[in-house]
mmCIF file with all atom_site columns, C-alpha atoms and ligand atoms in Angstrom:
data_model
loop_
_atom_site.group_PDB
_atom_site.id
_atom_site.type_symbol
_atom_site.label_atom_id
_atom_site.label_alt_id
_atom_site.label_comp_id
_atom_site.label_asym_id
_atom_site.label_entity_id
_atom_site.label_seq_id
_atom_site.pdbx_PDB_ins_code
_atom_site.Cartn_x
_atom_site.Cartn_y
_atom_site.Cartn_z
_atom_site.occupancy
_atom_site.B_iso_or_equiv
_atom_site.pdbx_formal_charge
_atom_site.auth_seq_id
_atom_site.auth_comp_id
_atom_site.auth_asym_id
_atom_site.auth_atom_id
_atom_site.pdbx_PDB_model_num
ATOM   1   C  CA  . UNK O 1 1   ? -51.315 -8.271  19.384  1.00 52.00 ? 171 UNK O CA  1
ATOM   2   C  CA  . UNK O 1 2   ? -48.899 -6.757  17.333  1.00 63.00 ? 172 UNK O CA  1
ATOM   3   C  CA  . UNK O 1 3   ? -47.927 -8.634  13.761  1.00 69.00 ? 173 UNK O CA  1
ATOM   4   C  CA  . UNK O 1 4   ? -45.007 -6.331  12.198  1.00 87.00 ? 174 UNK O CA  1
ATOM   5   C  CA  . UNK O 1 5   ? -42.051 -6.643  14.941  1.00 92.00 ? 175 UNK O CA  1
ATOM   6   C  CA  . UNK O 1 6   ? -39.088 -4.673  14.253  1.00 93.00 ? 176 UNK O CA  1
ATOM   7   C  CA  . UNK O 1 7   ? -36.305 -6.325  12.222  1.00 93.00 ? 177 UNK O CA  1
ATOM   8   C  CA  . UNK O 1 8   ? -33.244 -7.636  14.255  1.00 94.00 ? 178 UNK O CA  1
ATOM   9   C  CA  . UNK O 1 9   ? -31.313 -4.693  12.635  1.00 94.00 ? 179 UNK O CA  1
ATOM   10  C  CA  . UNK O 1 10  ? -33.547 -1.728  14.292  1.00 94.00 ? 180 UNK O CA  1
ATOM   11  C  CA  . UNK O 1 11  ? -33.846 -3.986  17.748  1.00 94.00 ? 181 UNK O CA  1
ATOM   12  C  CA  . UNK O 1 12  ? -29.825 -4.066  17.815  1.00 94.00 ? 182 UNK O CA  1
ATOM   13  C  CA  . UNK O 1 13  ? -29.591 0.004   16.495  1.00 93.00 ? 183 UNK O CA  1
ATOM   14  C  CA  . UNK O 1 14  ? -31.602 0.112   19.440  1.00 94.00 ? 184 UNK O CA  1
ATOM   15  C  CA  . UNK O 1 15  ? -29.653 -1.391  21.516  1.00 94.00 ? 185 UNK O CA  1
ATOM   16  C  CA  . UNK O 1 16  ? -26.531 -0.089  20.622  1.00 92.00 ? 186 UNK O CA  1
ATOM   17  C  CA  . UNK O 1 17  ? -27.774 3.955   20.448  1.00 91.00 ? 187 UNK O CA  1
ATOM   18  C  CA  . UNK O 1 18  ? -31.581 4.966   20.996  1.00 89.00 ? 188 UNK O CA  1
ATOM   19  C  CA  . UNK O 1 19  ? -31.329 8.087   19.944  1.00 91.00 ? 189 UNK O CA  1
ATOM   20  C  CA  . UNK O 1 20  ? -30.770 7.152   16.093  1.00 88.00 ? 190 UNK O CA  1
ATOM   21  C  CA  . UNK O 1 21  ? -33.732 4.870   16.274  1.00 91.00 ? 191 UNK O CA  1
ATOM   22  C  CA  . UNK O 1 22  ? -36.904 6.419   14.192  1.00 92.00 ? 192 UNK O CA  1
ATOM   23  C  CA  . UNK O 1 23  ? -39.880 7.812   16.916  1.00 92.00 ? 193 UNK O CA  1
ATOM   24  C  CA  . UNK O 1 24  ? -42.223 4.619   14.907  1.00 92.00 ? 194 UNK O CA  1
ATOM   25  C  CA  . UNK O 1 25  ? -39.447 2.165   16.496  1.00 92.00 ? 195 UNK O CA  1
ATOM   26  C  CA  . UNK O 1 26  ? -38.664 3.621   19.572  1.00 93.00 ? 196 UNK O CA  1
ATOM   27  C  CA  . UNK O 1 27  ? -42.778 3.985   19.519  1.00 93.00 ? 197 UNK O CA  1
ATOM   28  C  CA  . UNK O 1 28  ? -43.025 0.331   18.939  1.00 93.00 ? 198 UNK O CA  1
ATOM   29  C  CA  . UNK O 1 29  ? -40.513 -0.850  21.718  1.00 93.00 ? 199 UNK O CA  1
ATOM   30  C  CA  . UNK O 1 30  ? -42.434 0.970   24.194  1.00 92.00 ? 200 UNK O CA  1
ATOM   31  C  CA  . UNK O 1 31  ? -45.516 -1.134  23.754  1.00 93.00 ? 201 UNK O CA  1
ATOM   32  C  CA  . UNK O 1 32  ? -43.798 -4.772  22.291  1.00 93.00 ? 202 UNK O CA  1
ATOM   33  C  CA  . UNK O 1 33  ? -42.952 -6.881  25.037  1.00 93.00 ? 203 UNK O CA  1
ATOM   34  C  CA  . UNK O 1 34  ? -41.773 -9.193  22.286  1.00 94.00 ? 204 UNK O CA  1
ATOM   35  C  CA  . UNK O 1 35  ? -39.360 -6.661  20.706  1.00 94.00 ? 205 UNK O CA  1
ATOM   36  C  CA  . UNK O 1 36  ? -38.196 -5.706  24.385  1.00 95.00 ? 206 UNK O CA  1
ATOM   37  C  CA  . UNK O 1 37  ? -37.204 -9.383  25.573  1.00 95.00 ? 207 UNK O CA  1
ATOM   38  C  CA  . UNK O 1 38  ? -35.285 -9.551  22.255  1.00 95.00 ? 208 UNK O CA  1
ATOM   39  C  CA  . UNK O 1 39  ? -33.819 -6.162  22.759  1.00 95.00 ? 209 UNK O CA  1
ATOM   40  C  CA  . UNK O 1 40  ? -32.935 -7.429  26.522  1.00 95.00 ? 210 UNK O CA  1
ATOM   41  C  CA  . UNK O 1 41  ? -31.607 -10.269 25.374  1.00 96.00 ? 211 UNK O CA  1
ATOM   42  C  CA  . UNK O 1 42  ? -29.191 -8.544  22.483  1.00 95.00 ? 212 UNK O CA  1
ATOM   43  C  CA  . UNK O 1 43  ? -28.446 -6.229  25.261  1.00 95.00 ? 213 UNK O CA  1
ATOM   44  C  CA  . UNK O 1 44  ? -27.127 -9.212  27.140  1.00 95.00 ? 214 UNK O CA  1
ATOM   45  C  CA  . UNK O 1 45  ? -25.116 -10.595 24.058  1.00 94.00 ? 215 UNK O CA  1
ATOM   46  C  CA  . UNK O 1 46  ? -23.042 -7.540  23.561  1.00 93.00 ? 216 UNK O CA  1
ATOM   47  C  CA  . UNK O 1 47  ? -22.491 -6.800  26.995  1.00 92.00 ? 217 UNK O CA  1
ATOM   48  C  CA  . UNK O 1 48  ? -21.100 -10.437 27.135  1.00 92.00 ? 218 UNK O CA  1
ATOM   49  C  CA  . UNK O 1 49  ? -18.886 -9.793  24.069  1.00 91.00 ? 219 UNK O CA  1
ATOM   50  C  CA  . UNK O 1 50  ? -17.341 -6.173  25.330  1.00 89.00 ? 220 UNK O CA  1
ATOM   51  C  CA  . UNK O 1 51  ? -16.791 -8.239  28.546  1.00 89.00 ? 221 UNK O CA  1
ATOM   52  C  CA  . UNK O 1 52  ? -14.581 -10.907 27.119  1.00 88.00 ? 222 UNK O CA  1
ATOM   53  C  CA  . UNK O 1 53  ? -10.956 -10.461 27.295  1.00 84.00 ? 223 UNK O CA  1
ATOM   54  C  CA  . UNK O 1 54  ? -9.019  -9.241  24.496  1.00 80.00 ? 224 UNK O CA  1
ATOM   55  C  CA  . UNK O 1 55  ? -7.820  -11.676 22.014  1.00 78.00 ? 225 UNK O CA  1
ATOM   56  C  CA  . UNK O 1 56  ? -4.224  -11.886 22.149  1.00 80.00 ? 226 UNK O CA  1
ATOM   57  C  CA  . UNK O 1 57  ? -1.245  -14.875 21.734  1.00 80.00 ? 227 UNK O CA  1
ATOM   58  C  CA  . UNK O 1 58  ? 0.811   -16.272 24.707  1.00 82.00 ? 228 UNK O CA  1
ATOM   59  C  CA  . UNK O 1 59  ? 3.905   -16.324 22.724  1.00 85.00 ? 229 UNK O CA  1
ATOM   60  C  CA  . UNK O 1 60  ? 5.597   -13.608 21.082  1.00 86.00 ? 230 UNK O CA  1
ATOM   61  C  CA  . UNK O 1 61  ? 4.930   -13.785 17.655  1.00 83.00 ? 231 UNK O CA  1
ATOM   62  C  CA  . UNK O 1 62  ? 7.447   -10.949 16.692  1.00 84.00 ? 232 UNK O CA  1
ATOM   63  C  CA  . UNK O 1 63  ? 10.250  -13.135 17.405  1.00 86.00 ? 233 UNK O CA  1
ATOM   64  C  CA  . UNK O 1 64  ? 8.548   -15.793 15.266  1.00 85.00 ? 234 UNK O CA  1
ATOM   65  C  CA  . UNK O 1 65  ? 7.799   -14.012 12.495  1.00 85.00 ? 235 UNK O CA  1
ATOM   66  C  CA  . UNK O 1 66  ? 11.435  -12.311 12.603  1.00 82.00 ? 236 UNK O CA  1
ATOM   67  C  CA  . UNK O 1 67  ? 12.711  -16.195 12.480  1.00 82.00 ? 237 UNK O CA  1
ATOM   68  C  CA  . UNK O 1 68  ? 11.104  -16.472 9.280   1.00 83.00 ? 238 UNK O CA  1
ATOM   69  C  CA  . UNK O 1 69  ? 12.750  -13.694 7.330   1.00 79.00 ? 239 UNK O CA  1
ATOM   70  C  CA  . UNK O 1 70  ? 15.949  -14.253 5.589   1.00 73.00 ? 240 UNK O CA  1
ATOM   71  C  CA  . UNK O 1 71  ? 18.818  -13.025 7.306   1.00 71.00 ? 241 UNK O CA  1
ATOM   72  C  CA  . UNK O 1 72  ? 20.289  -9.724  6.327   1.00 68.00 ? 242 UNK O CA  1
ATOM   73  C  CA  . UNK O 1 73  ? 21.447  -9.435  3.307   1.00 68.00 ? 243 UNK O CA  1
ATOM   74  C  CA  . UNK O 1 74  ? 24.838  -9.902  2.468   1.00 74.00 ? 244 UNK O CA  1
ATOM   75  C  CA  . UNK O 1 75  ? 26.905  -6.361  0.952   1.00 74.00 ? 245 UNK O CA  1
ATOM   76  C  CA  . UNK O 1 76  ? 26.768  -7.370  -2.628  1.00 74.00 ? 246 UNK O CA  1
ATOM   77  C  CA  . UNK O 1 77  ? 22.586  -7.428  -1.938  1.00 74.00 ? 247 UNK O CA  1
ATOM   78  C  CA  . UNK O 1 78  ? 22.723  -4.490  -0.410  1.00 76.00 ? 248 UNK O CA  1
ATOM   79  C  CA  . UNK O 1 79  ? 24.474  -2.166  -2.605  1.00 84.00 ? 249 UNK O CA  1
ATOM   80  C  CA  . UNK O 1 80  ? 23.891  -3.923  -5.813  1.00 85.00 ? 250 UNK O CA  1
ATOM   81  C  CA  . UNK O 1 81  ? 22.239  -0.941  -7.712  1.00 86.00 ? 251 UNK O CA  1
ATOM   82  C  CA  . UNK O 1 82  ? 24.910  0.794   -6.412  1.00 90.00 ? 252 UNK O CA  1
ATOM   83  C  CA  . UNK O 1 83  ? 27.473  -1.667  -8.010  1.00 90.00 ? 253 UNK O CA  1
ATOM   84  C  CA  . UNK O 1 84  ? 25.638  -1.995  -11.071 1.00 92.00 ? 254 UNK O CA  1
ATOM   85  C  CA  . UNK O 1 85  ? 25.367  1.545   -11.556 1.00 93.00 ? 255 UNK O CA  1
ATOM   86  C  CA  . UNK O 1 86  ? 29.301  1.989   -10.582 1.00 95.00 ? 256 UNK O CA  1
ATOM   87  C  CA  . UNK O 1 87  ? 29.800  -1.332  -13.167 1.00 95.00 ? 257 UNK O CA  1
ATOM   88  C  CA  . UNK O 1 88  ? 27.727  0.569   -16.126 1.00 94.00 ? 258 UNK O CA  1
ATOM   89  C  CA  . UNK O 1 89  ? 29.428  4.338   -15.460 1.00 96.00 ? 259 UNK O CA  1
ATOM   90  C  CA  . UNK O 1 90  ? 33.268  2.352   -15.799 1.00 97.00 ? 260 UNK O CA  1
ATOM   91  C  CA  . UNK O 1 91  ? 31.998  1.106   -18.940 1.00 96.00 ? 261 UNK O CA  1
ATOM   92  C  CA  . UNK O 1 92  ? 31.251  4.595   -20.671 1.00 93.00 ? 262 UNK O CA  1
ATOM   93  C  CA  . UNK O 1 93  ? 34.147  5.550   -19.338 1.00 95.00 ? 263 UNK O CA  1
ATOM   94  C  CA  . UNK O 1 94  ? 36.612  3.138   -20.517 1.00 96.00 ? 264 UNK O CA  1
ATOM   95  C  CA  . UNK O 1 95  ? 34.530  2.845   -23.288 1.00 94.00 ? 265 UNK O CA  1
ATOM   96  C  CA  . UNK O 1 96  ? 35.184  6.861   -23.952 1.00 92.00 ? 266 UNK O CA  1
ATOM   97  C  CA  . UNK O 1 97  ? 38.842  6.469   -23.159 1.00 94.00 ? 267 UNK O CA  1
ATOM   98  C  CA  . UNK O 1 98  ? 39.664  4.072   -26.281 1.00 94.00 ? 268 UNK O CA  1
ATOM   99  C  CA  . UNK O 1 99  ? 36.698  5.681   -28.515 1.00 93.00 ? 269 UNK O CA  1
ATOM   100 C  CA  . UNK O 1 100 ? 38.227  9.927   -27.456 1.00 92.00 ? 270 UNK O CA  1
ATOM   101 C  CA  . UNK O 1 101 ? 39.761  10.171  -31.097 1.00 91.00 ? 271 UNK O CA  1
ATOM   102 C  CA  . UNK O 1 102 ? 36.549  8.636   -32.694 1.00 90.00 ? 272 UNK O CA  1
ATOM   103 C  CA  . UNK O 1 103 ? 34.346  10.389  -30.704 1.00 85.00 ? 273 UNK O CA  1
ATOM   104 C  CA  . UNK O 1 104 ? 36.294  13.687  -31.390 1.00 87.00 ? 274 UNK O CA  1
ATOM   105 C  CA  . UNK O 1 105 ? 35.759  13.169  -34.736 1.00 88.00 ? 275 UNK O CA  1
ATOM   106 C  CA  . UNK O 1 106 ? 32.461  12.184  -34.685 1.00 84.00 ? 276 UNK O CA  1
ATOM   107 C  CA  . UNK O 1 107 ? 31.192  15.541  -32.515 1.00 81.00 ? 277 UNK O CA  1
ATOM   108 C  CA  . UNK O 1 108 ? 33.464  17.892  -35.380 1.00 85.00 ? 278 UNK O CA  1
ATOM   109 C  CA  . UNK O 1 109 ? 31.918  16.026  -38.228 1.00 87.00 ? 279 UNK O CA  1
ATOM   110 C  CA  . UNK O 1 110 ? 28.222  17.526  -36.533 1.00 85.00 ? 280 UNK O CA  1
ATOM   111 C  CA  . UNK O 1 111 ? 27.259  20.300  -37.326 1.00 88.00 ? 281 UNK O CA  1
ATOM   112 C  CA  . UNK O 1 112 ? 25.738  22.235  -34.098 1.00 86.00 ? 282 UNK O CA  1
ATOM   113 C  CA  . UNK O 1 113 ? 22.420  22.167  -35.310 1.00 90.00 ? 283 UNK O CA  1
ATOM   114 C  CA  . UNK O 1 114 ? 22.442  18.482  -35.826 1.00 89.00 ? 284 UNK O CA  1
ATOM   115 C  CA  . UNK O 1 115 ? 23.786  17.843  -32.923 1.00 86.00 ? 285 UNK O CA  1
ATOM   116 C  CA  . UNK O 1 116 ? 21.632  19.635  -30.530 1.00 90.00 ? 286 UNK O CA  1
ATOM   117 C  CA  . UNK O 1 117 ? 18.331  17.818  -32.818 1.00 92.00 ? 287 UNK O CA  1
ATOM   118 C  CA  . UNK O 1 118 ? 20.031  14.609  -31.776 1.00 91.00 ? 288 UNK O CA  1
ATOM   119 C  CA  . UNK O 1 119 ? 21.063  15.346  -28.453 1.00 91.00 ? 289 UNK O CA  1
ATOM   120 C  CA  . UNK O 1 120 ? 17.485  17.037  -27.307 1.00 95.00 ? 290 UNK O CA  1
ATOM   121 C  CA  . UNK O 1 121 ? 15.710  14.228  -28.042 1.00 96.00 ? 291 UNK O CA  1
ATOM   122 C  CA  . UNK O 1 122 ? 17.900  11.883  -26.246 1.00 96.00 ? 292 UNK O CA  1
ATOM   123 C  CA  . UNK O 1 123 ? 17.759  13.603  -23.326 1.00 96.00 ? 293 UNK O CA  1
ATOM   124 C  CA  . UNK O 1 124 ? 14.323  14.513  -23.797 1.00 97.00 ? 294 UNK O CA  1
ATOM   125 C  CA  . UNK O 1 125 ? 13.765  10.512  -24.386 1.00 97.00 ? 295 UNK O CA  1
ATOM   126 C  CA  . UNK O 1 126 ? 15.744  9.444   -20.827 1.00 96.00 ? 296 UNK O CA  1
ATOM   127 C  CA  . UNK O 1 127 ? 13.683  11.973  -19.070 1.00 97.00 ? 297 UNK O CA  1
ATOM   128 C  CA  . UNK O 1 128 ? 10.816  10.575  -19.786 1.00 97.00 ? 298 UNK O CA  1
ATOM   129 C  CA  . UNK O 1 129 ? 11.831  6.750   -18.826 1.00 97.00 ? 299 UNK O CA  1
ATOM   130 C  CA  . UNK O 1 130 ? 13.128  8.045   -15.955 1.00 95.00 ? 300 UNK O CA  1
ATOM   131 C  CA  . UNK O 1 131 ? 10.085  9.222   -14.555 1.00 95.00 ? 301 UNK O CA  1
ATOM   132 C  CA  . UNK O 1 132 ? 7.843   6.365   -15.897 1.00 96.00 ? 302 UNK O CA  1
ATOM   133 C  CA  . UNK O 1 133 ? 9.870   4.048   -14.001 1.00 95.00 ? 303 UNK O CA  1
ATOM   134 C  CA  . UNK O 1 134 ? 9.681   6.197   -11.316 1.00 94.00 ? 304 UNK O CA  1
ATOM   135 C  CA  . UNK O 1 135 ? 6.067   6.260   -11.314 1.00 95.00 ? 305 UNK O CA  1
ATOM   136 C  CA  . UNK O 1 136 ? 5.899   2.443   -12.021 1.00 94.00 ? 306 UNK O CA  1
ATOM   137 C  CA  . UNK O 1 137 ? 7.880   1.903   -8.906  1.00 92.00 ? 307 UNK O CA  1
ATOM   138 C  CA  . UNK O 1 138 ? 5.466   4.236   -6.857  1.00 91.00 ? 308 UNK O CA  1
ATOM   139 C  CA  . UNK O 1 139 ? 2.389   2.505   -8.000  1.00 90.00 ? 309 UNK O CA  1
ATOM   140 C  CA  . UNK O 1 140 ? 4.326   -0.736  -6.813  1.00 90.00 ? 310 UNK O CA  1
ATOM   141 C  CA  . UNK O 1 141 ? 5.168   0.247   -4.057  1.00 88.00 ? 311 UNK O CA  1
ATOM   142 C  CA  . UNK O 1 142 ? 1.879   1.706   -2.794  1.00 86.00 ? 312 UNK O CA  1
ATOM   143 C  CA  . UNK O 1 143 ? 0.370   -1.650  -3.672  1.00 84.00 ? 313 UNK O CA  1
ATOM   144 C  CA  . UNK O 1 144 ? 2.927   -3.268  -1.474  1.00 83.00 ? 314 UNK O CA  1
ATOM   145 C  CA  . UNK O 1 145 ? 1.578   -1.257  1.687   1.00 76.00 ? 315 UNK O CA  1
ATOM   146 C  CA  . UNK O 1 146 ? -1.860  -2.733  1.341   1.00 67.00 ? 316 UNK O CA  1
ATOM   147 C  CA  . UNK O 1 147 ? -0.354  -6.183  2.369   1.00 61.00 ? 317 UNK O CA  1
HETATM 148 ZN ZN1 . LIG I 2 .   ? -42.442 -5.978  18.248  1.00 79.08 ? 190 LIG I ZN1 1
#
């Protein structure tokens, strides 16, 4: 009589694909009648499982689930960085139209040299938020496709 059966993991690797079992295993199966009735019967049990039909509903859960999102969006929603960037772009510009004289004098006043160490660093400044946020909103979105 044998004492040391086979775990239910090597008797199902069995099952499922022989040729991956070790030559001790496949050894043992050929002289356990024990290991072989529970290798007969797992054989059974996933033959009875691939035989089942495939799960699926009997209503159509797209139109369900498209019930339960909010309507389209209206055209404020839609284009609202749009109108926000449209809003902010007026703004410098009106802003520029009643400032022109100050800002006239303002760029005169500057020497070159102090105005490019101003202006590089702005620039250099917006650059660099601008592609933060643009990597923020990649890492957000990417984290958005896992759901
Ligand atoms: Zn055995």
């Amino acid at each position: 009589m044998i004492d040391n059966h086979l775990t239910d993991i090597e008797i199902q690797e069995y099952v499922l694909d022989a040729s991956q079992c070790t030559k001790v295993n496949l050894d043992h199966m050929q002289v356990c009648g024990h290991c072989r009735v529970k290798a007969t019967q797992y054989k059974r049990l996933f033959a009875g499982i691939e035989g089942q039909e495939q799960a699926a509903f009997d209503f159509d859960l797209a139109a369900l689930v498209m019930e339960k999102l909010p309507a389209n969006k209206n055209l404020w929603d839609t284009y609202f960085e749009w109108w926000l960037a449209g809003f902010v772009l007026l703004v410098f510009v009106i802003g520029g139209y009643f400032l022109r004289t100050d800002l006239k004098a303002l760029r005169s006043s500057l020497t070159p040299l102090i105005f490019l160490l101003i202006l590089i660093p702005v620039l250099a400044l917006l650059v660099f938020l601008g592609f933060d946020m643009y990597k923020a909103y990649q890492k957000k979105m990417k984290a958005l496709n896992f759901y």
